[in-house]
PDB file of C-alpha atoms in Angstrom:
ATOM      1  CA  UNK N  12      16.117   8.189  30.821  1.00 32.00           C
ATOM      2  CA  UNK N  13      18.020   8.590  34.050  1.00 30.00           C
ATOM      3  CA  UNK N  14      16.888   7.078  37.316  1.00 32.00           C
ATOM      4  CA  UNK N  15      15.327   3.985  35.685  1.00 30.00           C
ATOM      5  CA  UNK N  16      17.043   0.642  35.363  1.00 32.00           C
ATOM      6  CA  UNK N  17      16.395  -3.030  34.694  1.00 33.00           C
ATOM      7  CA  UNK N  18      13.049  -4.197  33.268  1.00 32.00           C
ATOM      8  CA  UNK N  19      11.421  -0.799  33.777  1.00 29.00           C
ATOM      9  CA  UNK N  20      14.106   0.915  31.727  1.00 31.00           C
ATOM     10  CA  UNK N  21      13.514  -1.621  28.967  1.00 32.00           C
ATOM     11  CA  UNK N  22       9.786  -0.910  29.099  1.00 30.00           C
ATOM     12  CA  UNK N  23      10.259   2.863  28.876  1.00 29.00           C
ATOM     13  CA  UNK N  24      12.642   2.515  25.954  1.00 30.00           C
ATOM     14  CA  UNK N  25      10.578  -0.146  24.183  1.00 33.00           C
ATOM     15  CA  UNK N  26      10.824  -0.091  20.384  1.00 31.00           C
ATOM     16  CA  UNK N  27       8.024   1.737  18.636  1.00 31.00           C
ATOM     17  CA  UNK N  28       5.245  -0.374  17.169  1.00 39.00           C
ATOM     18  CA  UNK N  29       4.740   0.042  13.398  1.00 38.00           C
ATOM     19  CA  UNK N  30       1.173   1.262  13.942  1.00 38.00           C
ATOM     20  CA  UNK N  31       2.443   4.080  16.159  1.00 35.00           C
ATOM     21  CA  UNK N  32       3.084   6.377  13.191  1.00 35.00           C
ATOM     22  CA  UNK N  33       1.223   9.658  13.391  1.00 36.00           C
ATOM     23  CA  UNK N  34      -0.089  11.902  10.662  1.00 41.00           C
ATOM     24  CA  UNK N  35      -0.313  14.792  13.118  1.00 43.00           C
ATOM     25  CA  UNK N  36       3.411  15.063  13.727  1.00 48.00           C
ATOM     26  CA  UNK N  37       6.668  13.812  12.327  1.00 56.00           C
ATOM     27  CA  UNK N  38       7.374  12.348  15.780  1.00 79.00           C
ATOM     28  CA  UNK N  39       5.761   8.934  16.301  1.00 90.00           C
ATOM     29  CA  UNK N  40       3.692   8.112  19.359  1.00 97.00           C
ATOM     30  CA  UNK N  41       5.656   6.124  21.895  1.00 97.00           C
ATOM     31  CA  UNK N  42       4.661   2.569  22.729  1.00 98.00           C
ATOM     32  CA  UNK N  43       5.237   0.452  25.826  1.00 98.00           C
ATOM     33  CA  UNK N  44       5.178  -3.313  26.156  1.00 98.00           C
ATOM     34  CA  UNK N  45       2.489  -5.425  27.790  1.00 99.00           C
ATOM     35  CA  UNK N  46       4.610  -7.523  30.172  1.00 98.00           C
ATOM     36  CA  UNK N  47       2.472 -10.645  29.743  1.00 98.00           C
ATOM     37  CA  UNK N  48       3.081 -10.845  25.995  1.00 98.00           C
ATOM     38  CA  UNK N  49       5.588  -8.238  24.831  1.00 98.00           C
ATOM     39  CA  UNK N  50       2.937  -6.670  22.574  1.00 99.00           C
ATOM     40  CA  UNK N  51       3.452  -2.903  22.206  1.00 98.00           C
ATOM     41  CA  UNK N  52       0.635  -0.498  23.043  1.00 98.00           C
ATOM     42  CA  UNK N  53       0.635   3.201  22.127  1.00 99.00           C
ATOM     43  CA  UNK N  54       0.852   5.243  25.324  1.00 99.00           C
ATOM     44  CA  UNK N  55      -2.230   7.440  24.771  1.00 99.00           C
ATOM     45  CA  UNK N  56      -5.682   5.941  24.317  1.00 99.00           C
ATOM     46  CA  UNK N  57      -9.304   6.965  24.791  1.00 99.00           C
ATOM     47  CA  UNK N  58     -11.794   6.524  27.610  1.00 98.00           C
ATOM     48  CA  UNK N  59     -15.496   6.457  26.686  1.00 98.00           C
ATOM     49  CA  UNK N  60     -17.091   7.333  30.038  1.00 95.00           C
ATOM     50  CA  UNK N  61     -19.739  10.048  29.465  1.00 94.00           C
ATOM     51  CA  UNK N  62     -18.368  11.203  26.105  1.00 96.00           C
ATOM     52  CA  UNK N  63     -19.559   8.143  24.156  1.00 97.00           C
ATOM     53  CA  UNK N  64     -22.896   7.845  25.956  1.00 97.00           C
ATOM     54  CA  UNK N  65     -24.424   9.778  23.059  1.00 97.00           C
ATOM     55  CA  UNK N  66     -27.770   9.409  21.327  1.00 96.00           C
ATOM     56  CA  UNK N  67     -27.522   8.533  17.612  1.00 95.00           C
ATOM     57  CA  UNK N  68     -28.126  11.620  15.496  1.00 94.00           C
ATOM     58  CA  UNK N  69     -27.190  14.048  18.272  1.00 97.00           C
ATOM     59  CA  UNK N  70     -24.473  16.658  17.798  1.00 96.00           C
ATOM     60  CA  UNK N  71     -22.362  14.763  20.329  1.00 96.00           C
ATOM     61  CA  UNK N  72     -22.734  11.487  18.418  1.00 98.00           C
ATOM     62  CA  UNK N  73     -21.866  13.110  15.101  1.00 98.00           C
ATOM     63  CA  UNK N  74     -18.521  14.313  16.490  1.00 98.00           C
ATOM     64  CA  UNK N  75     -17.430  10.874  17.654  1.00 98.00           C
ATOM     65  CA  UNK N  76     -16.267   9.383  14.327  1.00 98.00           C
ATOM     66  CA  UNK N  77     -13.739  12.222  14.129  1.00 98.00           C
ATOM     67  CA  UNK N  78     -12.618  11.477  17.704  1.00 98.00           C
ATOM     68  CA  UNK N  79     -11.807   7.886  16.760  1.00 98.00           C
ATOM     69  CA  UNK N  80     -10.111   9.009  13.566  1.00 98.00           C
ATOM     70  CA  UNK N  81      -7.960  11.456  15.535  1.00 98.00           C
ATOM     71  CA  UNK N  82      -6.923   8.611  17.849  1.00 98.00           C
ATOM     72  CA  UNK N  83      -5.948   6.360  14.950  1.00 98.00           C
ATOM     73  CA  UNK N  84      -4.286   9.148  12.945  1.00 98.00           C
ATOM     74  CA  UNK N  85      -2.051   9.860  15.935  1.00 98.00           C
ATOM     75  CA  UNK N  86      -1.004   6.214  16.203  1.00 98.00           C
ATOM     76  CA  UNK N  87      -3.238   5.370  19.169  1.00 98.00           C
ATOM     77  CA  UNK N  88      -5.335   2.230  19.516  1.00 99.00           C
ATOM     78  CA  UNK N  89      -6.662   1.687  23.071  1.00 99.00           C
ATOM     79  CA  UNK N  90     -10.393   2.363  23.542  1.00 99.00           C
ATOM     80  CA  UNK N  91     -11.774   1.629  27.004  1.00 98.00           C
ATOM     81  CA  UNK N  92     -15.477   1.147  27.754  1.00 98.00           C
ATOM     82  CA  UNK N  93     -17.862  -0.552  30.188  1.00 97.00           C
ATOM     83  CA  UNK N  94     -21.493  -1.677  30.527  1.00 96.00           C
ATOM     84  CA  UNK N  95     -21.625   1.007  33.240  1.00 93.00           C
ATOM     85  CA  UNK N  96     -21.139   3.743  30.620  1.00 95.00           C
ATOM     86  CA  UNK N  97     -24.652   3.822  29.177  1.00 94.00           C
ATOM     87  CA  UNK N  98     -24.599   3.674  25.360  1.00 97.00           C
ATOM     88  CA  UNK N  99     -20.791   3.796  25.149  1.00 98.00           C
ATOM     89  CA  UNK N 100     -20.217   0.157  24.178  1.00 98.00           C
ATOM     90  CA  UNK N 101     -22.913   0.253  21.502  1.00 98.00           C
ATOM     91  CA  UNK N 102     -21.689   3.572  20.101  1.00 98.00           C
ATOM     92  CA  UNK N 103     -18.088   2.360  20.024  1.00 98.00           C
ATOM     93  CA  UNK N 104     -19.103  -0.819  18.214  1.00 98.00           C
ATOM     94  CA  UNK N 105     -21.280   1.038  15.703  1.00 98.00           C
ATOM     95  CA  UNK N 106     -18.601   3.580  14.840  1.00 98.00           C
ATOM     96  CA  UNK N 107     -15.775   1.057  14.528  1.00 98.00           C
ATOM     97  CA  UNK N 108     -17.921  -1.132  12.281  1.00 98.00           C
ATOM     98  CA  UNK N 109     -19.078   1.790  10.122  1.00 97.00           C
ATOM     99  CA  UNK N 110     -15.500   2.940   9.562  1.00 97.00           C
ATOM    100  CA  UNK N 111     -14.084  -0.562   9.151  1.00 98.00           C
ATOM    101  CA  UNK N 112     -11.647   0.301  11.939  1.00 97.00           C
ATOM    102  CA  UNK N 113     -11.982  -2.644  14.333  1.00 97.00           C
ATOM    103  CA  UNK N 114      -8.545  -3.973  13.352  1.00 97.00           C
ATOM    104  CA  UNK N 115      -6.960  -0.642  14.314  1.00 98.00           C
ATOM    105  CA  UNK N 116      -8.419  -0.697  17.823  1.00 99.00           C
ATOM    106  CA  UNK N 117      -7.339  -2.362  21.050  1.00 99.00           C
ATOM    107  CA  UNK N 118     -10.808  -2.691  22.587  1.00 99.00           C
ATOM    108  CA  UNK N 119     -11.086  -2.911  26.368  1.00 99.00           C
ATOM    109  CA  UNK N 120     -14.290  -3.249  28.336  1.00 98.00           C
ATOM    110  CA  UNK N 121     -15.417  -4.576  31.703  1.00 98.00           C
ATOM    111  CA  UNK N 122     -17.698  -6.918  33.581  1.00 98.00           C
ATOM    112  CA  UNK N 123     -19.587  -5.075  36.308  1.00 93.00           C
ATOM    113  CA  UNK N 124     -22.090  -7.398  37.943  1.00 96.00           C
ATOM    114  CA  UNK N 125     -22.436 -10.116  40.582  1.00 97.00           C
ATOM    115  CA  UNK N 126     -22.939 -13.791  39.776  1.00 98.00           C
ATOM    116  CA  UNK N 127     -21.463 -16.171  37.219  1.00 98.00           C
ATOM    117  CA  UNK N 128     -24.528 -16.416  34.986  1.00 98.00           C
ATOM    118  CA  UNK N 129     -25.072 -12.675  35.144  1.00 98.00           C
ATOM    119  CA  UNK N 130     -21.402 -12.061  34.301  1.00 98.00           C
ATOM    120  CA  UNK N 131     -21.599 -14.369  31.287  1.00 98.00           C
ATOM    121  CA  UNK N 132     -24.735 -12.613  30.076  1.00 98.00           C
ATOM    122  CA  UNK N 133     -23.121  -9.195  30.462  1.00 98.00           C
ATOM    123  CA  UNK N 134     -19.898 -10.170  28.700  1.00 98.00           C
ATOM    124  CA  UNK N 135     -21.783 -11.769  25.809  1.00 98.00           C
ATOM    125  CA  UNK N 136     -23.815  -8.585  25.504  1.00 98.00           C
ATOM    126  CA  UNK N 137     -20.577  -6.575  25.367  1.00 98.00           C
ATOM    127  CA  UNK N 138     -19.406  -8.728  22.457  1.00 98.00           C
ATOM    128  CA  UNK N 139     -22.694  -8.051  20.668  1.00 98.00           C
ATOM    129  CA  UNK N 140     -22.687  -4.303  21.315  1.00 98.00           C
ATOM    130  CA  UNK N 141     -19.038  -3.909  20.368  1.00 98.00           C
ATOM    131  CA  UNK N 142     -19.681  -5.963  17.211  1.00 98.00           C
ATOM    132  CA  UNK N 143     -16.635  -8.138  17.710  1.00 98.00           C
ATOM    133  CA  UNK N 144     -15.943 -11.836  18.166  1.00 96.00           C
ATOM    134  CA  UNK N 145     -13.068 -11.231  20.555  1.00 98.00           C
ATOM    135  CA  UNK N 146     -12.324  -8.481  23.060  1.00 99.00           C
ATOM    136  CA  UNK N 147      -8.720  -7.468  23.522  1.00 99.00           C
ATOM    137  CA  UNK N 148      -9.015  -6.778  27.261  1.00 99.00           C
ATOM    138  CA  UNK N 149     -11.820  -7.726  29.639  1.00 99.00           C
ATOM    139  CA  UNK N 150     -11.544  -6.177  33.103  1.00 99.00           C
ATOM    140  CA  UNK N 151     -13.368  -6.740  36.380  1.00 98.00           C
ATOM    141  CA  UNK N 152     -14.848  -3.312  37.028  1.00 95.00           C
ATOM    142  CA  UNK N 153     -14.284  -1.806  40.473  1.00 94.00           C
ATOM    143  CA  UNK N 154     -13.552  -5.223  42.016  1.00 95.00           C
ATOM    144  CA  UNK N 155     -17.231  -6.254  41.788  1.00 95.00           C
ATOM    145  CA  UNK N 156     -17.537  -9.997  42.628  1.00 97.00           C
ATOM    146  CA  UNK N 157     -13.976 -10.397  41.408  1.00 97.00           C
ATOM    147  CA  UNK N 158     -13.472 -14.014  42.484  1.00 97.00           C
ATOM    148  CA  UNK N 159     -16.469 -15.216  40.490  1.00 98.00           C
ATOM    149  CA  UNK N 160     -15.720 -13.121  37.429  1.00 98.00           C
ATOM    150  CA  UNK N 161     -11.995 -13.951  37.404  1.00 98.00           C
ATOM    151  CA  UNK N 162     -12.799 -17.642  36.940  1.00 98.00           C
ATOM    152  CA  UNK N 163     -14.944 -16.780  33.918  1.00 98.00           C
ATOM    153  CA  UNK N 164     -12.296 -14.462  32.470  1.00 98.00           C
ATOM    154  CA  UNK N 165      -9.720 -17.239  32.703  1.00 98.00           C
ATOM    155  CA  UNK N 166     -12.065 -19.582  30.847  1.00 98.00           C
ATOM    156  CA  UNK N 167     -12.694 -16.963  28.157  1.00 99.00           C
ATOM    157  CA  UNK N 168      -8.999 -16.257  27.732  1.00 99.00           C
ATOM    158  CA  UNK N 169      -8.239 -19.963  27.349  1.00 99.00           C
ATOM    159  CA  UNK N 170     -11.007 -20.179  24.730  1.00 98.00           C
ATOM    160  CA  UNK N 171      -9.675 -17.155  22.831  1.00 98.00           C
ATOM    161  CA  UNK N 172     -12.727 -14.972  23.471  1.00 98.00           C
ATOM    162  CA  UNK N 173     -10.550 -12.364  25.195  1.00 99.00           C
ATOM    163  CA  UNK N 174      -6.843 -11.729  24.777  1.00 99.00           C
ATOM    164  CA  UNK N 175      -6.042 -10.253  28.196  1.00 99.00           C
ATOM    165  CA  UNK N 176      -7.740 -10.044  31.581  1.00 99.00           C
ATOM    166  CA  UNK N 177      -7.542  -7.269  34.123  1.00 98.00           C
ATOM    167  CA  UNK N 178      -8.998  -5.567  37.156  1.00 98.00           C
ATOM    168  CA  UNK N 179      -9.882  -1.936  37.807  1.00 97.00           C
ATOM    169  CA  UNK N 180     -10.757   0.759  40.292  1.00 93.00           C
ATOM    170  CA  UNK N 181     -10.988   4.512  40.120  1.00 88.00           C
ATOM    171  CA  UNK N 182     -10.538   5.677  43.724  1.00 88.00           C
ATOM    172  CA  UNK N 183      -7.616   5.520  46.135  1.00 90.00           C
ATOM    173  CA  UNK N 184      -9.991   4.386  48.894  1.00 92.00           C
ATOM    174  CA  UNK N 185     -10.060   0.945  47.241  1.00 93.00           C
ATOM    175  CA  UNK N 186      -6.283   0.553  46.955  1.00 95.00           C
ATOM    176  CA  UNK N 187      -5.964  -1.650  50.033  1.00 96.00           C
ATOM    177  CA  UNK N 188      -8.275  -4.278  48.565  1.00 96.00           C
ATOM    178  CA  UNK N 189      -6.842  -3.788  45.076  1.00 96.00           C
ATOM    179  CA  UNK N 190      -3.320  -4.398  46.372  1.00 97.00           C
ATOM    180  CA  UNK N 191      -4.395  -7.575  48.172  1.00 97.00           C
ATOM    181  CA  UNK N 192      -6.094  -8.926  45.036  1.00 98.00           C
ATOM    182  CA  UNK N 193      -3.070  -8.162  42.840  1.00 97.00           C
ATOM    183  CA  UNK N 194      -0.792  -9.962  45.294  1.00 98.00           C
ATOM    184  CA  UNK N 195      -3.071 -12.991  45.462  1.00 97.00           C
ATOM    185  CA  UNK N 196      -3.970 -13.481  41.778  1.00 98.00           C
ATOM    186  CA  UNK N 197      -2.452 -13.115  38.319  1.00 97.00           C
ATOM    187  CA  UNK N 198      -3.787 -10.425  36.011  1.00 98.00           C
ATOM    188  CA  UNK N 199      -2.428  -9.080  32.730  1.00 99.00           C
ATOM    189  CA  UNK N 200      -3.643  -5.514  33.380  1.00 99.00           C
ATOM    190  CA  UNK N 201      -4.670  -3.199  36.170  1.00 99.00           C
ATOM    191  CA  UNK N 202      -6.543   0.039  35.540  1.00 98.00           C
ATOM    192  CA  UNK N 203      -6.576   2.781  38.152  1.00 96.00           C
ATOM    193  CA  UNK N 204      -6.679   6.528  38.688  1.00 95.00           C
ATOM    194  CA  UNK N 205      -3.472   8.559  38.724  1.00 96.00           C
ATOM    195  CA  UNK N 206      -2.888  12.253  38.115  1.00 94.00           C
ATOM    196  CA  UNK N 207      -0.948  15.231  39.371  1.00 91.00           C
ATOM    197  CA  UNK N 208      -3.421  15.689  42.232  1.00 89.00           C
ATOM    198  CA  UNK N 209      -4.223  11.977  42.816  1.00 91.00           C
ATOM    199  CA  UNK N 210      -0.816  10.421  43.360  1.00 92.00           C
ATOM    200  CA  UNK N 211      -1.577   7.625  45.833  1.00 94.00           C
ATOM    201  CA  UNK N 212      -0.933   4.949  43.191  1.00 96.00           C
ATOM    202  CA  UNK N 213       2.762   5.782  42.885  1.00 94.00           C
ATOM    203  CA  UNK N 214       3.445   4.729  46.464  1.00 93.00           C
ATOM    204  CA  UNK N 215       2.391   1.070  46.278  1.00 94.00           C
ATOM    205  CA  UNK N 216       0.164   0.056  43.376  1.00 97.00           C
ATOM    206  CA  UNK N 217       2.387   1.128  40.480  1.00 98.00           C
ATOM    207  CA  UNK N 218       5.538  -0.497  41.939  1.00 98.00           C
ATOM    208  CA  UNK N 219       3.508  -3.625  42.709  1.00 98.00           C
ATOM    209  CA  UNK N 220       2.151  -3.780  39.155  1.00 98.00           C
ATOM    210  CA  UNK N 221       5.712  -3.635  37.810  1.00 98.00           C
ATOM    211  CA  UNK N 222       6.794  -6.326  40.267  1.00 98.00           C
ATOM    212  CA  UNK N 223       3.890  -8.566  39.234  1.00 98.00           C
ATOM    213  CA  UNK N 224       4.438  -8.057  35.500  1.00 98.00           C
ATOM    214  CA  UNK N 225       1.174  -6.212  34.852  1.00 99.00           C
ATOM    215  CA  UNK N 226       0.384  -3.597  32.238  1.00 99.00           C
ATOM    216  CA  UNK N 227      -1.190  -0.432  33.667  1.00 99.00           C
ATOM    217  CA  UNK N 228      -3.983   1.696  32.201  1.00 99.00           C
ATOM    218  CA  UNK N 229      -4.517   5.091  33.814  1.00 98.00           C
ATOM    219  CA  UNK N 230      -7.975   6.592  34.090  1.00 95.00           C
ATOM    220  CA  UNK N 231      -8.701  10.110  35.401  1.00 93.00           C
ATOM    221  CA  UNK N 232      -5.281  11.473  34.275  1.00 95.00           C
ATOM    222  CA  UNK N 233      -6.755  14.967  34.590  1.00 94.00           C
ATOM    223  CA  UNK N 234      -8.188  14.273  38.035  1.00 88.00           C
ATOM    224  CA  UNK N 235     -11.663  13.939  36.566  1.00 70.00           C
ATOM    225  CA  UNK N 236     -11.266  17.249  34.725  1.00 71.00           C
ATOM    226  CA  UNK N 237     -10.763  19.369  37.816  1.00 82.00           C
ATOM    227  CA  UNK N 238      -7.065  19.871  37.162  1.00 87.00           C
ATOM    228  CA  UNK N 239      -7.617  21.312  33.707  1.00 89.00           C
ATOM    229  CA  UNK N 240     -10.286  23.671  35.009  1.00 88.00           C
ATOM    230  CA  UNK N 241      -7.932  24.982  37.676  1.00 88.00           C
ATOM    231  CA  UNK N 242      -5.029  25.386  35.254  1.00 90.00           C
ATOM    232  CA  UNK N 243      -6.974  26.805  32.319  1.00 84.00           C
ATOM    233  CA  UNK N 244      -6.020  30.452  32.858  1.00 87.00           C
ATOM    234  CA  UNK N 245      -2.399  29.841  33.850  1.00 91.00           C
ATOM    235  CA  UNK N 246       0.394  30.198  31.313  1.00 93.00           C
ATOM    236  CA  UNK N 247       2.365  27.050  30.616  1.00 94.00           C
ATOM    237  CA  UNK N 248       5.670  26.939  32.528  1.00 92.00           C
ATOM    238  CA  UNK N 249       8.646  28.065  30.415  1.00 90.00           C
ATOM    239  CA  UNK N 250      10.162  24.579  30.461  1.00 91.00           C
ATOM    240  CA  UNK N 251       7.097  22.956  28.832  1.00 93.00           C
ATOM    241  CA  UNK N 252       8.533  23.588  25.380  1.00 91.00           C
ATOM    242  CA  UNK N 253      11.548  21.419  26.142  1.00 90.00           C
ATOM    243  CA  UNK N 254       9.132  18.504  26.550  1.00 92.00           C
ATOM    244  CA  UNK N 255       7.290  19.325  23.343  1.00 92.00           C
ATOM    245  CA  UNK N 256       4.168  20.163  25.381  1.00 95.00           C
ATOM    246  CA  UNK N 257       1.952  22.902  23.962  1.00 95.00           C
ATOM    247  CA  UNK N 258      -1.052  22.508  26.307  1.00 96.00           C
ATOM    248  CA  UNK N 259      -1.795  21.758  29.930  1.00 95.00           C
ATOM    249  CA  UNK N 260      -3.432  18.481  28.892  1.00 96.00           C
ATOM    250  CA  UNK N 261      -0.198  17.341  27.250  1.00 97.00           C
ATOM    251  CA  UNK N 262       1.854  18.360  30.270  1.00 95.00           C
ATOM    252  CA  UNK N 263      -0.424  16.485  32.679  1.00 95.00           C
ATOM    253  CA  UNK N 264      -0.330  13.378  30.499  1.00 97.00           C
ATOM    254  CA  UNK N 265       3.465  13.509  30.313  1.00 97.00           C
ATOM    255  CA  UNK N 266       3.477  13.617  34.116  1.00 95.00           C
ATOM    256  CA  UNK N 267       1.426  10.397  34.168  1.00 96.00           C
ATOM    257  CA  UNK N 268       3.676   8.761  31.571  1.00 97.00           C
ATOM    258  CA  UNK N 269       6.777   9.638  33.592  1.00 96.00           C
ATOM    259  CA  UNK N 270       5.892   6.634  35.761  1.00 96.00           C
ATOM    260  CA  UNK N 271       7.655   3.762  33.963  1.00 96.00           C
ATOM    261  CA  UNK N 272       5.065   1.232  35.165  1.00 98.00           C
ATOM    262  CA  UNK N 273       2.329   3.072  33.237  1.00 98.00           C
ATOM    263  CA  UNK N 274       1.565   1.443  29.888  1.00 99.00           C
ATOM    264  CA  UNK N 275      -1.174   3.721  28.552  1.00 99.00           C
ATOM    265  CA  UNK N 276      -3.236   6.700  29.737  1.00 99.00           C
ATOM    266  CA  UNK N 277      -6.876   6.785  28.615  1.00 98.00           C
ATOM    267  CA  UNK N 278      -8.267  10.324  28.998  1.00 97.00           C
ATOM    268  CA  UNK N 279     -11.895  10.610  28.003  1.00 96.00           C
ATOM    269  CA  UNK N 280     -13.142  13.113  25.448  1.00 97.00           C
ATOM    270  CA  UNK N 281     -15.942  13.593  22.946  1.00 97.00           C
ATOM    271  CA  UNK N 282     -14.153  16.285  20.939  1.00 98.00           C
ATOM    272  CA  UNK N 283     -11.747  15.466  18.095  1.00 98.00           C
ATOM    273  CA  UNK N 284      -9.536  18.490  18.744  1.00 98.00           C
ATOM    274  CA  UNK N 285      -9.066  17.367  22.351  1.00 98.00           C
ATOM    275  CA  UNK N 286      -8.246  13.824  21.223  1.00 98.00           C
ATOM    276  CA  UNK N 287      -5.603  15.160  18.827  1.00 98.00           C
ATOM    277  CA  UNK N 288      -4.161  17.396  21.547  1.00 98.00           C
ATOM    278  CA  UNK N 289      -4.068  14.566  24.096  1.00 98.00           C
ATOM    279  CA  UNK N 290      -2.372  12.262  21.605  1.00 98.00           C
ATOM    280  CA  UNK N 291       0.517  14.676  21.110  1.00 97.00           C
ATOM    281  CA  UNK N 292       1.527  14.015  24.727  1.00 98.00           C
ATOM    282  CA  UNK N 293       2.588  10.558  23.587  1.00 97.00           C
ATOM    283  CA  UNK N 294       5.244  11.922  21.239  1.00 94.00           C
ATOM    284  CA  UNK N 295       8.634  13.331  22.117  1.00 88.00           C
ATOM    285  CA  UNK N 296      10.425  13.393  25.440  1.00 90.00           C
ATOM    286  CA  UNK N 297       8.855  11.918  28.577  1.00 93.00           C
ATOM    287  CA  UNK N 298      10.838  13.090  31.629  1.00 91.00           C
ATOM    288  CA  UNK N 299      11.544  10.977  34.690  1.00 89.00           C
ATOM    289  CA  UNK N 300      10.461  11.546  38.288  1.00 82.00           C
ATOM    290  CA  UNK N 301      13.592  13.555  39.073  1.00 85.00           C
ATOM    291  CA  UNK N 302      12.543  16.127  36.481  1.00 90.00           C
ATOM    292  CA  UNK N 303       9.214  16.693  38.216  1.00 88.00           C
ATOM    293  CA  UNK N 304      10.952  17.052  41.578  1.00 83.00           C
ATOM    294  CA  UNK N 305      13.084  19.821  40.081  1.00 86.00           C
ATOM    295  CA  UNK N 306       9.939  21.582  38.891  1.00 84.00           C
ATOM    296  CA  UNK N 307       7.871  21.219  42.028  1.00 73.00           C
ATOM    297  CA  UNK N 308       6.008  24.489  41.340  1.00 71.00           C
ATOM    298  CA  UNK N 309       3.680  22.553  39.049  1.00 73.00           C
ATOM    299  CA  UNK N 310       2.326  20.661  42.039  1.00 68.00           C
ATOM    300  CA  UNK N 311       0.809  23.771  43.640  1.00 67.00           C
ATOM    301  CA  UNK N 312      -2.458  23.443  41.733  1.00 59.00           C
TER     302      UNK N 312
END
């Protein structure tokens, strides 16, 4: 990939993890390294906001096992949840346990409360709902009482109850505080919003994450869904085929992945066909920023 050098080039060109083999395509899903450990993560995961807040027995709930299977079949592993997401943690835990798929998943959730005792209670409840003894990534959600919760996360990581710790936000309005926290403290991950129409992160937060050796999860890669609604009736640009993109969702995800600091994008969905389509964005060529500058017409959405 041109225009990328040093550690970022190494991250973009990271060797593929064995689990990144897909049954949906002969091209494997790409993986990128977690800087803190060197562990490879597949570049497309799954967010559970709204989609996994489903009542057992409902039509929505009955579709979700196929969503998880589509993620795993494509070589993906990251599943992101939160106590804020209603039933999502419980549903995720139930479905992973029923399918015997916990070992295939990189499970991320969050602490979203004030107070040490309250944070401990919430994190222990997440372990129970997710039906796991260890969470891969625990994140401080939206910077809530981050100093208090960071101390607990460090204790849990040292005890082996979580593997990685991180911090999140979903709006650019919080980037000033998020930047200050990242500069002041050590985190393994940061999760934030980034999309074709929400590009604030590329100016400071993404370069800072690379500088600080942090993995990056991207939420809202479709701008909360608004981008796809606006693009729905437009034909794909003629150059999309050269990227292996056959849908607007894939093209928008490839735009997100063109940032070398991005480790994994986690679009949310409750439909297996959408999960399979999203996952295909993680295979094949991912262009660099210069490519998108040459095709600036895509930005007029």
